[in-house]
Each structure stands twice: as structure tokens, then as C-alpha cells.
Amino acid sequence: MNYFEEIAKEEKKSEFMIQGEVMHKSTSFEPSVKLDIINFNFYYGEKHMLKNINLKIYEKQVTAIMGPSGCGKTTLLRCFNRMHDLYHGNRYEGSVIFYPDGINIVDKRIDPVFVRMKFGMVFQKPNPFPKSIFENVAYGLRVKGIKDKDVLYDRVEWALRISALWDEVKDRLNENAYTLSGGQQQRLCIARAIAPEPEVLLLDEPTSALDPISTAKIEELINELKRYVSIIIVTHNPPQAARISDYVIFMYFGEVIEYDRTQKVFVNPTHKLTERFISGAF
């Protein structure tokens, strides 16, 4: 069975199987928890940046983190793949439990490389490697030890198709990635991130540097990708959060002010600060 057949089989199975119980596709259910964030704090040296955060991130849902500049959105996102470990003096307190493994991914005993293989990341500005289009997508697969040329090609093609880029680049896979437009480069970075099959995809304002047409393509892509992976996206744009997310986190000065289903937050926010941010009052 090839990779595409396996994906199709898993998709069909997932229509009827939720947490081991057979359920009709139309039956309402609560998605399973992917990340359980418990009493979590983060410090840049002595500076207390994230304060007592308690959240549950759900499986194969889009969770948007929104809030004003400097509120801790990107800081929280980067905690999930241990990027802060790259700088001396940063530290985590509390737990981020990753399921189904049941491990605390911010525990010092957990290898950050293991965490980063589970959490793909796409940054605000497209950052393709100075390599061919094919080698950009194949990079993570090679790191995982995949050497078979046929497997590599199939996986690269799958990632480019899922990223809605295949038809635009299939005849130029050996060209340098820098020949692509900004929007294409960002979709290439998404393809590179999902090719190794991470379980969570982290997106840090992925459309902020793009034109409206490219932004619309990325948003359509996010809606498609959640069939395969749980997505956490940072956005400074409340309308974007309303369009693409299933759950919304509103942050302010390092604290979570409100967290709920997107419709609930936008139609009937609990906190005045949330209402002011959504309405553009600050």
C-alpha cells in the first residue's frame, strides 16, 4: 500500500472512528485533546513573559492566538517546539502535556529535537532554503532518514499537493526556491513543514507579509490541512481568526484573557477586553 492509499484509508476510517468508538459521521462530538497546558509560565531570564496559562488544544482543529502586539502570542507558540531553548537563561514552569504520548514536552529531560519533529513551524516571513524546490520539501524527510528515491518523491509530491502548490511547480522542481513568488514561497514552507508528518503545525502570522490573493490561498490551505494535523496560528487580525479558526485564544500582557469556541468569542465574548479588541477599540 503506497502513501496516498494509506492517507485515504485513514481518512475513511476517521469518518467513523472517534477515540476507538464507532460513531456516525454526523454525530456531534467533542474533539480529543492534543495539548493540555497546565499552570504554564515562561521567563526570559528574570522577565515573566507568560503567566499561569491553562488551556486545552484540540486534535485536528484550528486554534487561533490573537491579541495586541507584545502580548505573548509568538512567545507562547515558540514554547510548543522548544525554540526558546536556543537562548541561554530562558526557562519554563508548569506542564505542556502532549497526547497521545502523554509526555510533558517542556520537561528538560525531553529532547527538543524529538519535540520539533512532532511540531512543524512556519514563520511570519517566508524562509525557503537556498536549495531547489524539491530539496526544500525533502529536507525534513532526509533528516528523518528516508533515502528511498521513490518514497521521497511520493512524499514531496503529496506535501506540495496538500499545500496547493504542485500544479504550479511540478515542471520546475529542480529550480531554486527563490524563483517563486512570496505567496508561493510561503506555501513551499508549509509543504516543507508538513512533509515529515508532524502532529501539530505552528503558524506564526503566516500571511502578514502577503497580498490579499496569497492570503486567501493560505487561508484555504489551512482549512484543508486540518484534516491531517492540529493547527495553532498566531494572528494579529481578528477577522482572520474568525474566518479560519475553530477555537480562539485572546491574550493580553502575557495572560490568557479568554479562550473558547470561535463563534462564542466573536458573538458573545465574556470579557470586556476581548470585546474591545475584536471591535478595534485598541
PDB file of C-alpha atoms in Angstrom:
ATOM      1  CA  MET A   1       0.000   0.000   0.000  1.00  0.00           C
ATOM      2  CA  ASN A   2       1.508   3.339  -1.022  1.00  0.00           C
ATOM      3  CA  TYR A   3       1.478   6.539   0.995  1.00  0.00           C
ATOM      4  CA  PHE A   4      -1.563   8.044  -0.747  1.00  0.00           C
ATOM      5  CA  GLU A   5      -3.605   4.867  -0.206  1.00  0.00           C
ATOM      6  CA  GLU A   6      -2.668   4.905   3.479  1.00  0.00           C
ATOM      7  CA  ILE A   7      -3.845   8.517   3.807  1.00  0.00           C
ATOM      8  CA  ALA A   8      -7.135   7.712   2.059  1.00  0.00           C
ATOM      9  CA  LYS A   9      -7.667   4.677   4.289  1.00  0.00           C
ATOM     10  CA  GLU A  10      -7.015   6.686   7.451  1.00  0.00           C
ATOM     11  CA  GLU A  11      -9.364   9.472   6.301  1.00  0.00           C
ATOM     12  CA  LYS A  12     -12.180   6.988   5.666  1.00  0.00           C
ATOM     13  CA  LYS A  13     -11.562   5.288   8.994  1.00  0.00           C
ATOM     14  CA  SER A  14     -11.555   8.620  10.846  1.00  0.00           C
ATOM     15  CA  GLU A  15     -15.004   9.461   9.496  1.00  0.00           C
ATOM     16  CA  PHE A  16     -16.451   6.700  11.676  1.00  0.00           C
ATOM     17  CA  MET A  17     -13.955   6.147  14.481  1.00  0.00           C
ATOM     18  CA  ILE A  18     -13.509   8.672  17.286  1.00  0.00           C
ATOM     19  CA  GLN A  19     -11.289   7.634  20.215  1.00  0.00           C
ATOM     20  CA  GLY A  20     -11.894   3.966  19.498  1.00  0.00           C
ATOM     21  CA  GLU A  21     -15.702   4.168  19.463  1.00  0.00           C
ATOM     22  CA  VAL A  22     -17.741   3.703  16.315  1.00  0.00           C
ATOM     23  CA  MET A  23     -19.801   6.844  15.685  1.00  0.00           C
ATOM     24  CA  HIS A  24     -21.821   8.071  12.738  1.00  0.00           C
ATOM     25  CA  LYS A  25     -20.119  10.887  10.849  1.00  0.00           C
ATOM     26  CA  SER A  26     -22.971  13.311  11.524  1.00  0.00           C
ATOM     27  CA  THR A  27     -22.924  12.671  15.281  1.00  0.00           C
ATOM     28  CA  SER A  28     -21.825  15.673  17.361  1.00  0.00           C
ATOM     29  CA  PHE A  29     -18.692  15.056  19.397  1.00  0.00           C
ATOM     30  CA  GLU A  30     -16.015  16.917  21.328  1.00  0.00           C
ATOM     31  CA  PRO A  31     -12.597  16.593  19.652  1.00  0.00           C
ATOM     32  CA  SER A  32      -9.875  14.850  21.616  1.00  0.00           C
ATOM     33  CA  VAL A  33      -7.206  16.847  23.426  1.00  0.00           C
ATOM     34  CA  LYS A  34      -3.840  17.224  21.693  1.00  0.00           C
ATOM     35  CA  LEU A  35      -2.108  19.567  24.173  1.00  0.00           C
ATOM     36  CA  ASP A  36      -3.022  20.110  27.809  1.00  0.00           C
ATOM     37  CA  ILE A  37      -1.307  23.260  29.099  1.00  0.00           C
ATOM     38  CA  ILE A  38      -1.322  23.326  32.908  1.00  0.00           C
ATOM     39  CA  ASN A  39      -0.175  26.212  35.142  1.00  0.00           C
ATOM     40  CA  PHE A  40       2.342  27.187  32.497  1.00  0.00           C
ATOM     41  CA  ASN A  41       4.776  30.079  32.907  1.00  0.00           C
ATOM     42  CA  PHE A  42       7.692  31.246  30.789  1.00  0.00           C
ATOM     43  CA  TYR A  43      10.575  33.559  31.678  1.00  0.00           C
ATOM     44  CA  TYR A  44      13.060  35.465  29.522  1.00  0.00           C
ATOM     45  CA  GLY A  45      15.770  35.488  32.151  1.00  0.00           C
ATOM     46  CA  GLU A  46      14.085  37.220  35.081  1.00  0.00           C
ATOM     47  CA  LYS A  47      11.297  38.693  32.957  1.00  0.00           C
ATOM     48  CA  HIS A  48       7.992  36.884  33.496  1.00  0.00           C
ATOM     49  CA  MET A  49       6.508  36.725  29.969  1.00  0.00           C
ATOM     50  CA  LEU A  50       3.730  34.103  30.145  1.00  0.00           C
ATOM     51  CA  LYS A  51       1.677  33.900  33.305  1.00  0.00           C
ATOM     52  CA  ASN A  52      -0.192  30.884  34.658  1.00  0.00           C
ATOM     53  CA  ILE A  53      -1.661  29.668  31.386  1.00  0.00           C
ATOM     54  CA  ASN A  54      -4.204  26.839  31.403  1.00  0.00           C
ATOM     55  CA  LEU A  55      -5.534  25.654  28.030  1.00  0.00           C
ATOM     56  CA  LYS A  56      -6.524  22.582  26.070  1.00  0.00           C
ATOM     57  CA  ILE A  57      -5.636  22.466  22.368  1.00  0.00           C
ATOM     58  CA  TYR A  58      -7.797  20.040  20.397  1.00  0.00           C
ATOM     59  CA  GLU A  59      -6.950  17.416  17.810  1.00  0.00           C
ATOM     60  CA  LYS A  60      -7.276  18.417  14.124  1.00  0.00           C
ATOM     61  CA  GLN A  61      -8.793  21.792  14.934  1.00  0.00           C
ATOM     62  CA  VAL A  62      -7.511  25.278  14.099  1.00  0.00           C
ATOM     63  CA  THR A  63      -6.739  27.277  17.234  1.00  0.00           C
ATOM     64  CA  ALA A  64      -6.007  30.976  16.684  1.00  0.00           C
ATOM     65  CA  ILE A  65      -3.996  33.026  19.177  1.00  0.00           C
ATOM     66  CA  MET A  66      -4.831  36.718  18.867  1.00  0.00           C
ATOM     67  CA  GLY A  67      -4.061  39.848  20.825  1.00  0.00           C
ATOM     68  CA  PRO A  68      -2.219  43.180  20.530  1.00  0.00           C
ATOM     69  CA  SER A  69       1.493  43.397  19.746  1.00  0.00           C
ATOM     70  CA  GLY A  70       3.711  42.296  22.616  1.00  0.00           C
ATOM     71  CA  CYS A  71       1.043  40.295  24.427  1.00  0.00           C
ATOM     72  CA  GLY A  72       2.939  36.979  24.231  1.00  0.00           C
ATOM     73  CA  LYS A  73       1.337  35.292  21.216  1.00  0.00           C
ATOM     74  CA  THR A  74       4.537  34.311  19.438  1.00  0.00           C
ATOM     75  CA  THR A  75       6.300  33.622  22.738  1.00  0.00           C
ATOM     76  CA  LEU A  76       3.649  31.011  23.571  1.00  0.00           C
ATOM     77  CA  LEU A  77       3.764  29.498  20.086  1.00  0.00           C
ATOM     78  CA  ARG A  78       7.537  29.084  20.248  1.00  0.00           C
ATOM     79  CA  CYS A  79       7.281  27.317  23.600  1.00  0.00           C
ATOM     80  CA  PHE A  80       5.497  24.446  21.865  1.00  0.00           C
ATOM     81  CA  ASN A  81       8.536  23.458  19.798  1.00  0.00           C
ATOM     82  CA  ARG A  82      11.123  24.500  22.382  1.00  0.00           C
ATOM     83  CA  MET A  83      12.624  27.301  20.281  1.00  0.00           C
ATOM     84  CA  HIS A  84      13.396  29.264  23.441  1.00  0.00           C
ATOM     85  CA  ASP A  85      15.915  26.573  24.378  1.00  0.00           C
ATOM     86  CA  LEU A  86      18.235  28.138  21.806  1.00  0.00           C
ATOM     87  CA  TYR A  87      18.848  31.116  24.106  1.00  0.00           C
ATOM     88  CA  HIS A  88      20.555  30.923  27.487  1.00  0.00           C
ATOM     89  CA  GLY A  89      18.585  31.942  30.593  1.00  0.00           C
ATOM     90  CA  ASN A  90      15.083  31.188  29.334  1.00  0.00           C
ATOM     91  CA  ARG A  91      13.023  28.779  31.402  1.00  0.00           C
ATOM     92  CA  TYR A  92       9.642  27.053  31.526  1.00  0.00           C
ATOM     93  CA  GLU A  93       7.481  26.265  34.546  1.00  0.00           C
ATOM     94  CA  GLY A  94       4.420  24.047  34.562  1.00  0.00           C
ATOM     95  CA  SER A  95       3.412  21.445  32.005  1.00  0.00           C
ATOM     96  CA  VAL A  96       2.511  21.112  28.330  1.00  0.00           C
ATOM     97  CA  ILE A  97       1.239  17.535  28.044  1.00  0.00           C
ATOM     98  CA  PHE A  98       1.351  16.156  24.508  1.00  0.00           C
ATOM     99  CA  TYR A  99      -1.085  13.385  23.535  1.00  0.00           C
ATOM    100  CA  PRO A 100      -1.236  10.519  22.757  1.00  0.00           C
ATOM    101  CA  ASP A 101       2.316  10.222  24.138  1.00  0.00           C
ATOM    102  CA  GLY A 102       1.310  11.743  27.499  1.00  0.00           C
ATOM    103  CA  ILE A 103       4.671  13.489  27.937  1.00  0.00           C
ATOM    104  CA  ASN A 104       5.479  16.976  29.231  1.00  0.00           C
ATOM    105  CA  ILE A 105       7.242  18.483  26.193  1.00  0.00           C
ATOM    106  CA  VAL A 106       8.836  21.319  28.213  1.00  0.00           C
ATOM    107  CA  ASP A 107      10.489  18.911  30.651  1.00  0.00           C
ATOM    108  CA  LYS A 108      14.275  19.280  30.433  1.00  0.00           C
ATOM    109  CA  ARG A 109      14.591  15.507  30.107  1.00  0.00           C
ATOM    110  CA  ILE A 110      12.688  15.547  26.796  1.00  0.00           C
ATOM    111  CA  ASP A 111      14.942  16.050  23.773  1.00  0.00           C
ATOM    112  CA  PRO A 112      13.976  19.287  21.928  1.00  0.00           C
ATOM    113  CA  VAL A 113      14.764  17.571  18.607  1.00  0.00           C
ATOM    114  CA  PHE A 114      12.089  14.973  19.358  1.00  0.00           C
ATOM    115  CA  VAL A 115       9.625  17.797  20.088  1.00  0.00           C
ATOM    116  CA  ARG A 116      10.479  19.643  16.873  1.00  0.00           C
ATOM    117  CA  MET A 117       9.799  16.532  14.804  1.00  0.00           C
ATOM    118  CA  LYS A 118       6.292  16.489  16.268  1.00  0.00           C
ATOM    119  CA  PHE A 119       5.710  20.238  15.806  1.00  0.00           C
ATOM    120  CA  GLY A 120       6.259  21.730  12.356  1.00  0.00           C
ATOM    121  CA  MET A 121       6.675  25.510  12.242  1.00  0.00           C
ATOM    122  CA  VAL A 122       6.138  28.212   9.615  1.00  0.00           C
ATOM    123  CA  PHE A 123       7.335  31.736  10.291  1.00  0.00           C
ATOM    124  CA  GLN A 124       5.961  35.182   9.530  1.00  0.00           C
ATOM    125  CA  LYS A 125       8.330  35.799   6.630  1.00  0.00           C
ATOM    126  CA  PRO A 126       8.808  33.041   4.028  1.00  0.00           C
ATOM    127  CA  ASN A 127      12.228  31.458   4.596  1.00  0.00           C
ATOM    128  CA  PRO A 128      12.925  28.832   1.928  1.00  0.00           C
ATOM    129  CA  PHE A 129      16.355  27.245   1.990  1.00  0.00           C
ATOM    130  CA  PRO A 130      18.800  28.177  -0.817  1.00  0.00           C
ATOM    131  CA  LYS A 131      18.067  24.860  -2.474  1.00  0.00           C
ATOM    132  CA  SER A 132      15.780  23.536  -5.189  1.00  0.00           C
ATOM    133  CA  ILE A 133      12.037  23.395  -4.680  1.00  0.00           C
ATOM    134  CA  PHE A 134      12.258  19.604  -4.374  1.00  0.00           C
ATOM    135  CA  GLU A 135      15.095  19.655  -1.841  1.00  0.00           C
ATOM    136  CA  ASN A 136      13.300  22.229   0.315  1.00  0.00           C
ATOM    137  CA  VAL A 137      10.399  19.844   0.809  1.00  0.00           C
ATOM    138  CA  ALA A 138      12.603  16.758   1.046  1.00  0.00           C
ATOM    139  CA  TYR A 139      14.853  18.291   3.718  1.00  0.00           C
ATOM    140  CA  GLY A 140      12.901  17.086   6.779  1.00  0.00           C
ATOM    141  CA  LEU A 141      12.383  13.671   5.208  1.00  0.00           C
ATOM    142  CA  ARG A 142      16.127  13.257   4.754  1.00  0.00           C
ATOM    143  CA  VAL A 143      16.668  14.329   8.375  1.00  0.00           C
ATOM    144  CA  LYS A 144      14.274  11.541   9.377  1.00  0.00           C
ATOM    145  CA  GLY A 145      16.497   9.097   7.498  1.00  0.00           C
ATOM    146  CA  ILE A 146      14.329   8.496   4.422  1.00  0.00           C
ATOM    147  CA  LYS A 147      16.650   7.656   1.499  1.00  0.00           C
ATOM    148  CA  ASP A 148      14.491   5.721  -0.952  1.00  0.00           C
ATOM    149  CA  LYS A 149      14.074   7.956  -4.027  1.00  0.00           C
ATOM    150  CA  ASP A 150      10.559   6.746  -4.810  1.00  0.00           C
ATOM    151  CA  VAL A 151       9.384   7.333  -1.251  1.00  0.00           C
ATOM    152  CA  LEU A 152      10.977  10.776  -1.220  1.00  0.00           C
ATOM    153  CA  TYR A 153       9.318  11.748  -4.479  1.00  0.00           C
ATOM    154  CA  ASP A 154       5.899  10.476  -3.367  1.00  0.00           C
ATOM    155  CA  ARG A 155       6.100  12.348  -0.082  1.00  0.00           C
ATOM    156  CA  VAL A 156       7.316  15.560  -1.707  1.00  0.00           C
ATOM    157  CA  GLU A 157       4.508  15.365  -4.259  1.00  0.00           C
ATOM    158  CA  TRP A 158       1.948  14.708  -1.512  1.00  0.00           C
ATOM    159  CA  ALA A 159       3.142  17.706   0.541  1.00  0.00           C
ATOM    160  CA  LEU A 160       3.117  20.001  -2.498  1.00  0.00           C
ATOM    161  CA  ARG A 161      -0.367  18.827  -3.487  1.00  0.00           C
ATOM    162  CA  ILE A 162      -1.727  19.354   0.014  1.00  0.00           C
ATOM    163  CA  SER A 163      -0.109  22.807   0.020  1.00  0.00           C
ATOM    164  CA  ALA A 164      -1.885  23.662  -3.248  1.00  0.00           C
ATOM    165  CA  LEU A 165       1.463  24.208  -4.981  1.00  0.00           C
ATOM    166  CA  TRP A 166       2.006  21.078  -7.056  1.00  0.00           C
ATOM    167  CA  ASP A 167       0.311  22.284 -10.246  1.00  0.00           C
ATOM    168  CA  GLU A 168       2.377  25.470 -10.168  1.00  0.00           C
ATOM    169  CA  VAL A 169       5.792  23.843  -9.656  1.00  0.00           C
ATOM    170  CA  LYS A 170       5.607  20.240 -10.903  1.00  0.00           C
ATOM    171  CA  ASP A 171       7.616  21.102 -14.034  1.00  0.00           C
ATOM    172  CA  ARG A 172      10.253  23.124 -12.181  1.00  0.00           C
ATOM    173  CA  LEU A 173      11.112  21.072  -9.110  1.00  0.00           C
ATOM    174  CA  ASN A 174      14.838  21.483  -9.730  1.00  0.00           C
ATOM    175  CA  GLU A 175      14.671  25.288  -9.869  1.00  0.00           C
ATOM    176  CA  ASN A 176      15.872  27.357  -6.922  1.00  0.00           C
ATOM    177  CA  ALA A 177      13.095  28.061  -4.418  1.00  0.00           C
ATOM    178  CA  TYR A 178      13.952  31.778  -4.564  1.00  0.00           C
ATOM    179  CA  THR A 179      12.440  31.935  -8.070  1.00  0.00           C
ATOM    180  CA  LEU A 180       8.959  31.534  -6.512  1.00  0.00           C
ATOM    181  CA  SER A 181       6.726  34.458  -5.584  1.00  0.00           C
ATOM    182  CA  GLY A 182       6.255  35.425  -1.927  1.00  0.00           C
ATOM    183  CA  GLY A 183       2.952  33.584  -1.635  1.00  0.00           C
ATOM    184  CA  GLN A 184       4.383  30.509  -3.347  1.00  0.00           C
ATOM    185  CA  GLN A 185       7.412  30.580  -1.050  1.00  0.00           C
ATOM    186  CA  GLN A 186       5.147  30.583   1.993  1.00  0.00           C
ATOM    187  CA  ARG A 187       3.182  27.614   0.670  1.00  0.00           C
ATOM    188  CA  LEU A 188       6.502  25.895  -0.018  1.00  0.00           C
ATOM    189  CA  CYS A 189       7.492  26.480   3.616  1.00  0.00           C
ATOM    190  CA  ILE A 190       4.190  24.926   4.687  1.00  0.00           C
ATOM    191  CA  ALA A 191       4.866  21.925   2.414  1.00  0.00           C
ATOM    192  CA  ARG A 192       8.350  21.613   3.950  1.00  0.00           C
ATOM    193  CA  ALA A 193       6.842  21.704   7.449  1.00  0.00           C
ATOM    194  CA  ILE A 194       4.180  19.042   6.810  1.00  0.00           C
ATOM    195  CA  ALA A 195       6.249  16.631   4.681  1.00  0.00           C
ATOM    196  CA  PRO A 196       7.754  14.836   7.741  1.00  0.00           C
ATOM    197  CA  GLU A 197       4.183  14.384   9.080  1.00  0.00           C
ATOM    198  CA  PRO A 198       4.245  16.466  12.255  1.00  0.00           C
ATOM    199  CA  GLU A 199       1.264  16.083  14.554  1.00  0.00           C
ATOM    200  CA  VAL A 200       0.927  19.821  15.188  1.00  0.00           C
ATOM    201  CA  LEU A 201       1.562  22.683  12.756  1.00  0.00           C
ATOM    202  CA  LEU A 202       2.569  26.047  14.242  1.00  0.00           C
ATOM    203  CA  LEU A 203       1.937  29.125  12.081  1.00  0.00           C
ATOM    204  CA  ASP A 204       3.346  32.489  13.199  1.00  0.00           C
ATOM    205  CA  GLU A 205       1.358  35.172  11.329  1.00  0.00           C
ATOM    206  CA  PRO A 206       1.946  33.326   8.033  1.00  0.00           C
ATOM    207  CA  THR A 207       0.019  35.835   5.889  1.00  0.00           C
ATOM    208  CA  SER A 208       1.147  39.149   7.377  1.00  0.00           C
ATOM    209  CA  ALA A 209       3.701  39.750   4.588  1.00  0.00           C
ATOM    210  CA  LEU A 210       1.437  38.576   1.759  1.00  0.00           C
ATOM    211  CA  ASP A 211      -1.003  40.250  -0.630  1.00  0.00           C
ATOM    212  CA  PRO A 212      -4.774  39.570  -0.316  1.00  0.00           C
ATOM    213  CA  ILE A 213      -4.831  36.908  -3.047  1.00  0.00           C
ATOM    214  CA  SER A 214      -1.957  34.957  -1.490  1.00  0.00           C
ATOM    215  CA  THR A 215      -3.553  35.399   1.933  1.00  0.00           C
ATOM    216  CA  ALA A 216      -6.802  33.860   0.674  1.00  0.00           C
ATOM    217  CA  LYS A 217      -4.897  30.861  -0.712  1.00  0.00           C
ATOM    218  CA  ILE A 218      -3.122  30.289   2.592  1.00  0.00           C
ATOM    219  CA  GLU A 219      -6.416  30.505   4.493  1.00  0.00           C
ATOM    220  CA  GLU A 220      -7.999  27.949   2.144  1.00  0.00           C
ATOM    221  CA  LEU A 221      -4.946  25.773   2.663  1.00  0.00           C
ATOM    222  CA  ILE A 222      -5.265  25.948   6.455  1.00  0.00           C
ATOM    223  CA  ASN A 223      -8.847  24.724   6.204  1.00  0.00           C
ATOM    224  CA  GLU A 224      -7.645  21.776   4.120  1.00  0.00           C
ATOM    225  CA  LEU A 225      -4.660  20.959   6.317  1.00  0.00           C
ATOM    226  CA  LYS A 226      -6.673  20.444   9.498  1.00  0.00           C
ATOM    227  CA  ARG A 227      -7.831  17.123   8.034  1.00  0.00           C
ATOM    228  CA  TYR A 228      -4.290  15.899   8.642  1.00  0.00           C
ATOM    229  CA  VAL A 229      -2.815  17.919  11.506  1.00  0.00           C
ATOM    230  CA  SER A 230      -3.714  20.063  14.514  1.00  0.00           C
ATOM    231  CA  ILE A 231      -3.012  23.747  13.762  1.00  0.00           C
ATOM    232  CA  ILE A 232      -2.124  26.634  16.060  1.00  0.00           C
ATOM    233  CA  ILE A 233      -1.903  30.001  14.318  1.00  0.00           C
ATOM    234  CA  VAL A 234      -0.838  33.383  15.658  1.00  0.00           C
ATOM    235  CA  THR A 235      -2.680  36.277  14.035  1.00  0.00           C
ATOM    236  CA  HIS A 236      -2.953  39.993  14.751  1.00  0.00           C
ATOM    237  CA  ASN A 237      -6.090  40.103  12.608  1.00  0.00           C
ATOM    238  CA  PRO A 238      -9.414  39.296  14.376  1.00  0.00           C
ATOM    239  CA  PRO A 239     -11.353  38.874  11.086  1.00  0.00           C
ATOM    240  CA  GLN A 240      -8.822  36.259  10.002  1.00  0.00           C
ATOM    241  CA  ALA A 241      -9.215  34.400  13.304  1.00  0.00           C
ATOM    242  CA  ALA A 242     -12.985  34.478  12.799  1.00  0.00           C
ATOM    243  CA  ARG A 243     -12.675  33.091   9.265  1.00  0.00           C
ATOM    244  CA  ILE A 244     -10.295  30.190   9.778  1.00  0.00           C
ATOM    245  CA  SER A 245     -10.326  29.003  13.387  1.00  0.00           C
ATOM    246  CA  ASP A 246     -12.422  26.601  15.453  1.00  0.00           C
ATOM    247  CA  TYR A 247     -11.118  27.951  18.788  1.00  0.00           C
ATOM    248  CA  VAL A 248      -9.736  31.351  19.746  1.00  0.00           C
ATOM    249  CA  ILE A 249      -7.294  32.380  22.468  1.00  0.00           C
ATOM    250  CA  PHE A 250      -7.213  36.090  23.336  1.00  0.00           C
ATOM    251  CA  MET A 251      -4.042  37.170  25.147  1.00  0.00           C
ATOM    252  CA  TYR A 252      -3.105  40.404  26.886  1.00  0.00           C
ATOM    253  CA  PHE A 253       0.177  41.160  28.709  1.00  0.00           C
ATOM    254  CA  GLY A 254       1.209  37.516  28.852  1.00  0.00           C
ATOM    255  CA  GLU A 255      -2.100  36.214  30.187  1.00  0.00           C
ATOM    256  CA  VAL A 256      -4.964  34.340  28.555  1.00  0.00           C
ATOM    257  CA  ILE A 257      -7.976  36.599  28.937  1.00  0.00           C
ATOM    258  CA  GLU A 258     -10.455  34.434  27.053  1.00  0.00           C
ATOM    259  CA  TYR A 259     -10.491  31.049  25.366  1.00  0.00           C
ATOM    260  CA  ASP A 260     -13.496  29.393  23.753  1.00  0.00           C
ATOM    261  CA  ARG A 261     -15.013  28.270  20.500  1.00  0.00           C
ATOM    262  CA  THR A 262     -14.581  30.930  17.832  1.00  0.00           C
ATOM    263  CA  GLN A 263     -18.284  31.634  17.377  1.00  0.00           C
ATOM    264  CA  LYS A 264     -18.761  32.100  21.112  1.00  0.00           C
ATOM    265  CA  VAL A 265     -15.830  34.516  21.412  1.00  0.00           C
ATOM    266  CA  PHE A 266     -16.869  36.664  18.456  1.00  0.00           C
ATOM    267  CA  VAL A 267     -20.633  36.652  19.038  1.00  0.00           C
ATOM    268  CA  ASN A 268     -20.749  36.772  22.814  1.00  0.00           C
ATOM    269  CA  PRO A 269     -17.338  37.456  24.401  1.00  0.00           C
ATOM    270  CA  THR A 270     -17.123  37.047  28.162  1.00  0.00           C
ATOM    271  CA  HIS A 271     -14.574  39.767  28.847  1.00  0.00           C
ATOM    272  CA  LYS A 272     -14.735  43.456  28.016  1.00  0.00           C
ATOM    273  CA  LEU A 273     -11.108  43.439  26.859  1.00  0.00           C
ATOM    274  CA  THR A 274     -11.937  40.776  24.273  1.00  0.00           C
ATOM    275  CA  GLU A 275     -14.881  42.786  23.008  1.00  0.00           C
ATOM    276  CA  ARG A 276     -12.730  45.910  22.711  1.00  0.00           C
ATOM    277  CA  PHE A 277     -10.019  44.061  20.756  1.00  0.00           C
ATOM    278  CA  ILE A 278     -12.479  42.427  18.363  1.00  0.00           C
ATOM    279  CA  SER A 279     -14.215  45.753  17.695  1.00  0.00           C
ATOM    280  CA  GLY A 280     -10.914  47.517  17.031  1.00  0.00           C
ATOM    281  CA  ALA A 281     -11.160  49.787  20.058  1.00  0.00           C
ATOM    282  CA  PHE A 282      -7.411  49.318  20.751  1.00  0.00           C
TER     283      PHE A 282
END
